[in-house]
CSV table of C-alpha atoms and ligand atoms in Angstrom, one decimal:
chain,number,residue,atom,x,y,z
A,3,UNK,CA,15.8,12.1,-15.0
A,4,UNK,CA,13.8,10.0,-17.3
A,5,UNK,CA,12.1,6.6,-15.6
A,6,UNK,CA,9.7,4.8,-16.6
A,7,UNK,CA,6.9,2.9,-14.4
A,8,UNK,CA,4.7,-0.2,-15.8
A,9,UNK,CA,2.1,-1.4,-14.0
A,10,UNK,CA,0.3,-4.7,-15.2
A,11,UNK,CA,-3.0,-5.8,-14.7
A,12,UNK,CA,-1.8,-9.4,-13.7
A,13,UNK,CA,0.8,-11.0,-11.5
A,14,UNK,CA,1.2,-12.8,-14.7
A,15,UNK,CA,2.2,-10.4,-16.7
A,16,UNK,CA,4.4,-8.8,-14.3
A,17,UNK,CA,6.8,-11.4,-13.9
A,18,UNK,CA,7.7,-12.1,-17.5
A,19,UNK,CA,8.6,-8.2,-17.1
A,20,UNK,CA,10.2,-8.2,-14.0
A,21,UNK,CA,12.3,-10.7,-15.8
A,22,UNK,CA,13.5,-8.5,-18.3
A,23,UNK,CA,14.6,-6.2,-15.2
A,24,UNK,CA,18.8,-5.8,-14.3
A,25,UNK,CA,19.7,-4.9,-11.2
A,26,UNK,CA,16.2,-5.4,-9.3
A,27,UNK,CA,15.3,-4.3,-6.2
A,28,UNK,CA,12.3,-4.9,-4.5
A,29,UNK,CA,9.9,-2.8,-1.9
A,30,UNK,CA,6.8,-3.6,-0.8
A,31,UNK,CA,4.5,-0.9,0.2
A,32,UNK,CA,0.1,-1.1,0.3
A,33,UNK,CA,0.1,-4.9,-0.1
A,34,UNK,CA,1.8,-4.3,-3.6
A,35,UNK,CA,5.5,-5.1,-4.3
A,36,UNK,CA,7.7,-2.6,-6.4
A,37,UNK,CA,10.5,-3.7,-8.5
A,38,UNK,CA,12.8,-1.5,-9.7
A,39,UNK,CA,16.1,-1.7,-11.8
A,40,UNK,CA,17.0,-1.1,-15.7
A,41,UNK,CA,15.5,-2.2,-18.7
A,42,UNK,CA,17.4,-1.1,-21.9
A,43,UNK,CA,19.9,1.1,-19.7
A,44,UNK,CA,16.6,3.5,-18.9
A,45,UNK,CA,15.3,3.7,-15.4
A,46,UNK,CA,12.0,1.4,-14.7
A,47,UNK,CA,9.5,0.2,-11.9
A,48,UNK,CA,7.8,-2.3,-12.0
A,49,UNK,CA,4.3,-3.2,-10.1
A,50,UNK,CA,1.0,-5.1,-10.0
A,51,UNK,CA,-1.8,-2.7,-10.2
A,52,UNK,CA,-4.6,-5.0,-8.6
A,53,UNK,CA,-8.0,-4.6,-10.1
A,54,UNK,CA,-10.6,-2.0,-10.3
A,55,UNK,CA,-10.1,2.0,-10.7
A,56,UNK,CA,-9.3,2.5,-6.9
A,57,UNK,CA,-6.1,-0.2,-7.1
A,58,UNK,CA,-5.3,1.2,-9.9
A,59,UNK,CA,-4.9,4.6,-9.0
A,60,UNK,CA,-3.7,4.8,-5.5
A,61,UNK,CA,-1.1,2.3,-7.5
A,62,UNK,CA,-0.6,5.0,-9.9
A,63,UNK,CA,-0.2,7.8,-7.5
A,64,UNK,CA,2.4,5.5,-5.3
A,65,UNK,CA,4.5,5.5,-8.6
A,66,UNK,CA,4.3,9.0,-9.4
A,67,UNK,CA,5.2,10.5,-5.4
A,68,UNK,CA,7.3,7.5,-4.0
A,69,UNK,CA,9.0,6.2,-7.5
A,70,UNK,CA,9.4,9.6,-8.9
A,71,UNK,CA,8.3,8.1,-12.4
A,72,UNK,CA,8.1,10.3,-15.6
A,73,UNK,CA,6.1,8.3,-17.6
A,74,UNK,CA,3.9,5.5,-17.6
A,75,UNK,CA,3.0,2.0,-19.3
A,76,UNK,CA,0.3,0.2,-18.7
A,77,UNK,CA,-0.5,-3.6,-19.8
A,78,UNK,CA,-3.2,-5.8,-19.3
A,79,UNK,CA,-6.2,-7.4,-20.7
A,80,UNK,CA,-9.9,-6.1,-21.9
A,81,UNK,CA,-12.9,-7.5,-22.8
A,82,UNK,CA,-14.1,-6.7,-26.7
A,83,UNK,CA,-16.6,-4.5,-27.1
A,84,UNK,CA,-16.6,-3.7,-30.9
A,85,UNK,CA,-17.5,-7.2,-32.7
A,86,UNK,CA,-14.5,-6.4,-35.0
A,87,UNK,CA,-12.1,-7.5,-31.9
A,88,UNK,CA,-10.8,-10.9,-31.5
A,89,UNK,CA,-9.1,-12.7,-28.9
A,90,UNK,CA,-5.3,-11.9,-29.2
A,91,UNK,CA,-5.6,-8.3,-31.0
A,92,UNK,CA,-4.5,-5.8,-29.3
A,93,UNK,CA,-6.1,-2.0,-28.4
A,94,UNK,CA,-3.5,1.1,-27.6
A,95,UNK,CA,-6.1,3.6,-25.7
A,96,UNK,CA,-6.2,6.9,-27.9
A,97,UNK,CA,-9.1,8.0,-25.8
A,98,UNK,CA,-9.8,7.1,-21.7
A,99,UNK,CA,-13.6,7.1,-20.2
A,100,UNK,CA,-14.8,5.6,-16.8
A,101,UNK,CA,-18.2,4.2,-18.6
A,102,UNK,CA,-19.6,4.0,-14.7
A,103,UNK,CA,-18.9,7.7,-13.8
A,104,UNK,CA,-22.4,8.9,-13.7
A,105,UNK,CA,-23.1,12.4,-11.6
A,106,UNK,CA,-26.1,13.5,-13.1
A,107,UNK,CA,-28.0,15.7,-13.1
A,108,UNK,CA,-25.1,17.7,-11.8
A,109,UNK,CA,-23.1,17.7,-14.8
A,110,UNK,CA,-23.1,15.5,-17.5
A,111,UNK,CA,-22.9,11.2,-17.8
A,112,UNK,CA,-19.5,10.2,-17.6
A,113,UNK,CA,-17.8,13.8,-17.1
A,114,UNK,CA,-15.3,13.8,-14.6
A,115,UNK,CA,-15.9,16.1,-11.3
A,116,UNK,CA,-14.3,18.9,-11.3
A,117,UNK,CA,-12.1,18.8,-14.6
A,118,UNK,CA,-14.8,19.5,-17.2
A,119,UNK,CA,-13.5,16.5,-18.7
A,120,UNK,CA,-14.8,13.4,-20.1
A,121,UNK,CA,-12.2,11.8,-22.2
A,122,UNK,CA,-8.5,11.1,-21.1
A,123,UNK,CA,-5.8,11.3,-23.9
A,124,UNK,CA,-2.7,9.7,-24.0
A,125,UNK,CA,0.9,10.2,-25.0
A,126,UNK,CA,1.1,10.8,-28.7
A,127,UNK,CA,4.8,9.9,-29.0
A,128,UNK,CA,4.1,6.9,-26.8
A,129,UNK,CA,1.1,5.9,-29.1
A,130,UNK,CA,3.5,6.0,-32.0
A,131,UNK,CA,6.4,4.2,-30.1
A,132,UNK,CA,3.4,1.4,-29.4
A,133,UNK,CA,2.4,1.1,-32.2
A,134,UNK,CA,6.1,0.4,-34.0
A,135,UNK,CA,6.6,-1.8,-30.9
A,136,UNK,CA,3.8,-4.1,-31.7
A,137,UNK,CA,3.3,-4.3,-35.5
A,138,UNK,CA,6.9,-5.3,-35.3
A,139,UNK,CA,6.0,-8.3,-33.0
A,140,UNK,CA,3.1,-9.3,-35.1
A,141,UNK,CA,5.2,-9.1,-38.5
A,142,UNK,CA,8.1,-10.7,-37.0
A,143,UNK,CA,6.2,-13.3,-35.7
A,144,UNK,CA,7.7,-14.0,-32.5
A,145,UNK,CA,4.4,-14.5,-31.6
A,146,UNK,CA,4.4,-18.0,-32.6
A,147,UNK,CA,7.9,-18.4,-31.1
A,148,UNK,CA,7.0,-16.8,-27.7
A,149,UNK,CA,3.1,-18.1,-27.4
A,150,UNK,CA,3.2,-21.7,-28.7
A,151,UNK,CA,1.4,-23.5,-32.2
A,152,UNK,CA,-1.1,-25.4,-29.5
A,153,UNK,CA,-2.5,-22.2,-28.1
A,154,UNK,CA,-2.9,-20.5,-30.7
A,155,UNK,CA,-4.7,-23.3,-32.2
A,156,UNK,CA,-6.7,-23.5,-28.9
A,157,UNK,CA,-7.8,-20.1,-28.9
A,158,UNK,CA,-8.2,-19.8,-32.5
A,159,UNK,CA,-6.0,-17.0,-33.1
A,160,UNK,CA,-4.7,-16.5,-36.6
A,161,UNK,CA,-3.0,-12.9,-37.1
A,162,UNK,CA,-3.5,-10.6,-34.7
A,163,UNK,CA,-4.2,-6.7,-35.5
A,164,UNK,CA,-3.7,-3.8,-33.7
A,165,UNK,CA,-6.5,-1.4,-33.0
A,166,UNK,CA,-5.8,3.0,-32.1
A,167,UNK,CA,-9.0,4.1,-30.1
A,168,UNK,CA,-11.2,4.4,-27.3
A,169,UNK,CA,-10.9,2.2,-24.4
A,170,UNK,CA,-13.4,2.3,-21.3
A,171,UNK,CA,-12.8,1.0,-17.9
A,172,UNK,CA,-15.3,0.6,-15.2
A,173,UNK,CA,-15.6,-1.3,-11.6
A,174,UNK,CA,-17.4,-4.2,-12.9
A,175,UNK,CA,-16.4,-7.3,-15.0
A,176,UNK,CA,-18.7,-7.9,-18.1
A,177,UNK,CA,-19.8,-11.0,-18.6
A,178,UNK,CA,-23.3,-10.9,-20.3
A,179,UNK,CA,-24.3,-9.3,-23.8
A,180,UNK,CA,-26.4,-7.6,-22.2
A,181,UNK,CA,-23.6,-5.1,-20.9
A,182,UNK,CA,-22.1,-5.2,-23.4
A,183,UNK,CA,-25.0,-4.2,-25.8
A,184,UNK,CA,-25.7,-1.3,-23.0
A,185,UNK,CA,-22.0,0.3,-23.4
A,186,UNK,CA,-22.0,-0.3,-26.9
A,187,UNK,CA,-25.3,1.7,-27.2
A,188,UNK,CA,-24.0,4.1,-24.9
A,189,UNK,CA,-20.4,4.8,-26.4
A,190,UNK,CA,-20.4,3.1,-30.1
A,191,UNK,CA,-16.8,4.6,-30.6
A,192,UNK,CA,-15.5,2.6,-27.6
A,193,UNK,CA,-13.3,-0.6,-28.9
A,194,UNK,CA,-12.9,-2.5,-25.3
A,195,UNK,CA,-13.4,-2.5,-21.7
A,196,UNK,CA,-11.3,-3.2,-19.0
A,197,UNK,CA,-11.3,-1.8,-14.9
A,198,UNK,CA,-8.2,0.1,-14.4
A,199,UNK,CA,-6.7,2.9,-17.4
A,200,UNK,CA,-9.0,5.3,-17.3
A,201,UNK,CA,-8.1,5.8,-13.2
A,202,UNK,CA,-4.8,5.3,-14.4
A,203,UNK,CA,-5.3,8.4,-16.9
A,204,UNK,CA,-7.0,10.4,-14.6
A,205,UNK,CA,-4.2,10.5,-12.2
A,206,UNK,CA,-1.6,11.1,-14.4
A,207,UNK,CA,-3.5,13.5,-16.1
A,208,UNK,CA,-3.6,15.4,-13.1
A,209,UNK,CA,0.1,15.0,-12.2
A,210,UNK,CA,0.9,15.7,-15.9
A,211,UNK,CA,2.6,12.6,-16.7
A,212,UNK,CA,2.1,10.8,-20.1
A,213,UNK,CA,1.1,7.8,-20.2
A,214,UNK,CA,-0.5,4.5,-22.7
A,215,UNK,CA,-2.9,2.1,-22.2
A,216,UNK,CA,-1.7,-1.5,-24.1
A,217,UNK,CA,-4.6,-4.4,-24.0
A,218,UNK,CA,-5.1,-7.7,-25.5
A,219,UNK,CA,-8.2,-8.8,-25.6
A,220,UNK,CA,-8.5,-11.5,-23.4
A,221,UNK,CA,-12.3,-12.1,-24.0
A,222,UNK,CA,-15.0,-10.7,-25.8
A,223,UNK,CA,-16.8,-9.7,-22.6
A,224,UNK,CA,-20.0,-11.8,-23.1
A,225,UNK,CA,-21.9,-14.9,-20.9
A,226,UNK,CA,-17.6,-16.8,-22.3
A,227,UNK,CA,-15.7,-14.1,-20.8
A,228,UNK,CA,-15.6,-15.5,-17.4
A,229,UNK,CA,-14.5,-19.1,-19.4
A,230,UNK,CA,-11.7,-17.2,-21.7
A,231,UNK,CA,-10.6,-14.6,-19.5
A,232,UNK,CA,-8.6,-17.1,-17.5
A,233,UNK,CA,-7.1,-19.5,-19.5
A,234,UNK,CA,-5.8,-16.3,-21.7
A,235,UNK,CA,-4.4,-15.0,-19.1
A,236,UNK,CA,-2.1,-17.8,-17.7
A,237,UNK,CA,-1.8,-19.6,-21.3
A,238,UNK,CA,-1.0,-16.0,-23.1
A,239,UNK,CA,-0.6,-13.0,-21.9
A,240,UNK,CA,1.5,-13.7,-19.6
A,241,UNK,CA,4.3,-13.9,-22.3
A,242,UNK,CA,2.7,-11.2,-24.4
A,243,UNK,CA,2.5,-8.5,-22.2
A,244,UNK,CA,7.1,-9.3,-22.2
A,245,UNK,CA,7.4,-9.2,-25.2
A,246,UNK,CA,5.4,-6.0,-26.1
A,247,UNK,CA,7.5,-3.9,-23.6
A,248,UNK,CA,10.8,-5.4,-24.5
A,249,UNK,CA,9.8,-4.2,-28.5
A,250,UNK,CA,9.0,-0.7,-26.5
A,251,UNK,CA,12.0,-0.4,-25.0
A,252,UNK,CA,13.6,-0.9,-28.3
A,253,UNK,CA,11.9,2.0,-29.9
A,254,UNK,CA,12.7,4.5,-27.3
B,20,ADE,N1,-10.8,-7.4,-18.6
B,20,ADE,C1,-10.7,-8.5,-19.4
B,20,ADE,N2,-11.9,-9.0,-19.7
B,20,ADE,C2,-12.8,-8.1,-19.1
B,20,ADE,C3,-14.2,-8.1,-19.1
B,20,ADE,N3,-15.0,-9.0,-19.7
B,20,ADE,N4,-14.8,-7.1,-18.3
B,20,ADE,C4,-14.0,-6.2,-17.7
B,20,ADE,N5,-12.7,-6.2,-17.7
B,20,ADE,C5,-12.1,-7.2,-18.4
């Protein structure tokens, strides 16, 4: 039986999803809380990941064994990486790497132990599904409606665009160019960076369940980031991350 789990990167976000839920129940297992119920008439659970790789995918595994979930949406924020990223575009992960996976000389940087694996994919249907969801919010323009004139003024955001493509995740928050001029270096294809989907892909990789990766950027992961980051979140994406799923659920 199909059900779906979303995990959010921010209490934030979580709420304006847990909103959309009917019939919710709640558990609480881990220090996280699990709400489940019905969005769209299909089966979903809703949690807060917590931050960093380890949250995310002992989160992710919780889902999988204890929430019996078939597939798997993830929302949050990233810093940009690519300078053609602004604040407010938004990056579906193609491609997963943990950029601070580093077992050398034992096999290569970045690969995976033990899967011969560096890159996670995701769900092509989902990918497509995303990507219907979210050019239909930006032409529709319930952006405006949903976000407010004053913040997009105050964050400068004009029209948003949606980027396909490599997304890294890490345990560490970047907030100098330097790091960012490092991982650019490193992995020139790689559009963002945030600390949780690429644990998230690794586990349900391994468990076989698709998945997608959905982040606004929040930042662009220089000496601001620490400035932007937090004002996005509670200003912005808190009604973002909402409205993305609900367009989801409308294309499934
Ligand atoms: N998530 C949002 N902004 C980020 C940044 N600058 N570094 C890591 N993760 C992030």
């Amino acid at each position: 039986k199909r059900r779906i789990g979303i995990m959010g990167a921010m209490p934030e976000e979580i709420e304006g999803v847990v909103a959309l839920l009917s019939d919710c129940v709640e558990s609480s297992m881990g220090k996280r809380t699990y709400f489940s119920g019905q969005l769209n008439g299909i089966e979903t659970v809703v949690v807060f990941s917590r931050w960093g790789k380890v949250a995310a995918a002992t989160t992710a595994t919780t889902l999988i064994h204890e929430f019996k979930i078939t597939e798997l949406l993830f929302t949050g924020v990233a810093g940009a990486i690519s300078s053609e990223l602004k604040i407010c575009d938004i990056v579906l992960g193609k491609r997963l790497i943990q950029h601070d996976m580093d077992a050398r000389p034992l096999m290569n940087q970045y690969e995976i132990p033990l899967l011969s694996k560096t890159y996670f994919e995701s769900d092509a249907t989902h990918l497509v599904i995303a990507s219907k969801a979210i050019q239909t919010v930006f032409e529709n323009k319930s952006l405006h409606s949903v976000i407010g004139e004053n913040d997009l003024v105050e964050f400068n955001i004009s029209q948003p665009k949606l980027f396909i493509g490599d997304i890294a995740s890490g345990d560490q928050f970047f907030s100098s160019n330097e790091q960012k001029v490092n991982l650019n270096t490193q992995l020139p294809n790689v559009l963002c960076v945030e600390m949780e989907g690429a644990a998230v892909a690794q586990v349900c990789y391994e468990y076989e369940i698709p998945f997608s990766i959905i982040r606004t950027i929040s930042d662009i992961a220089d000496e601001t980031a620490h400035i932007d980051f937090p004002s996005f979140i509670k200003k912005i994406s808190s009604k973002y991350a909402a409205e993305i799923i609900k367009n989801i659920y409308n294309q499934m």
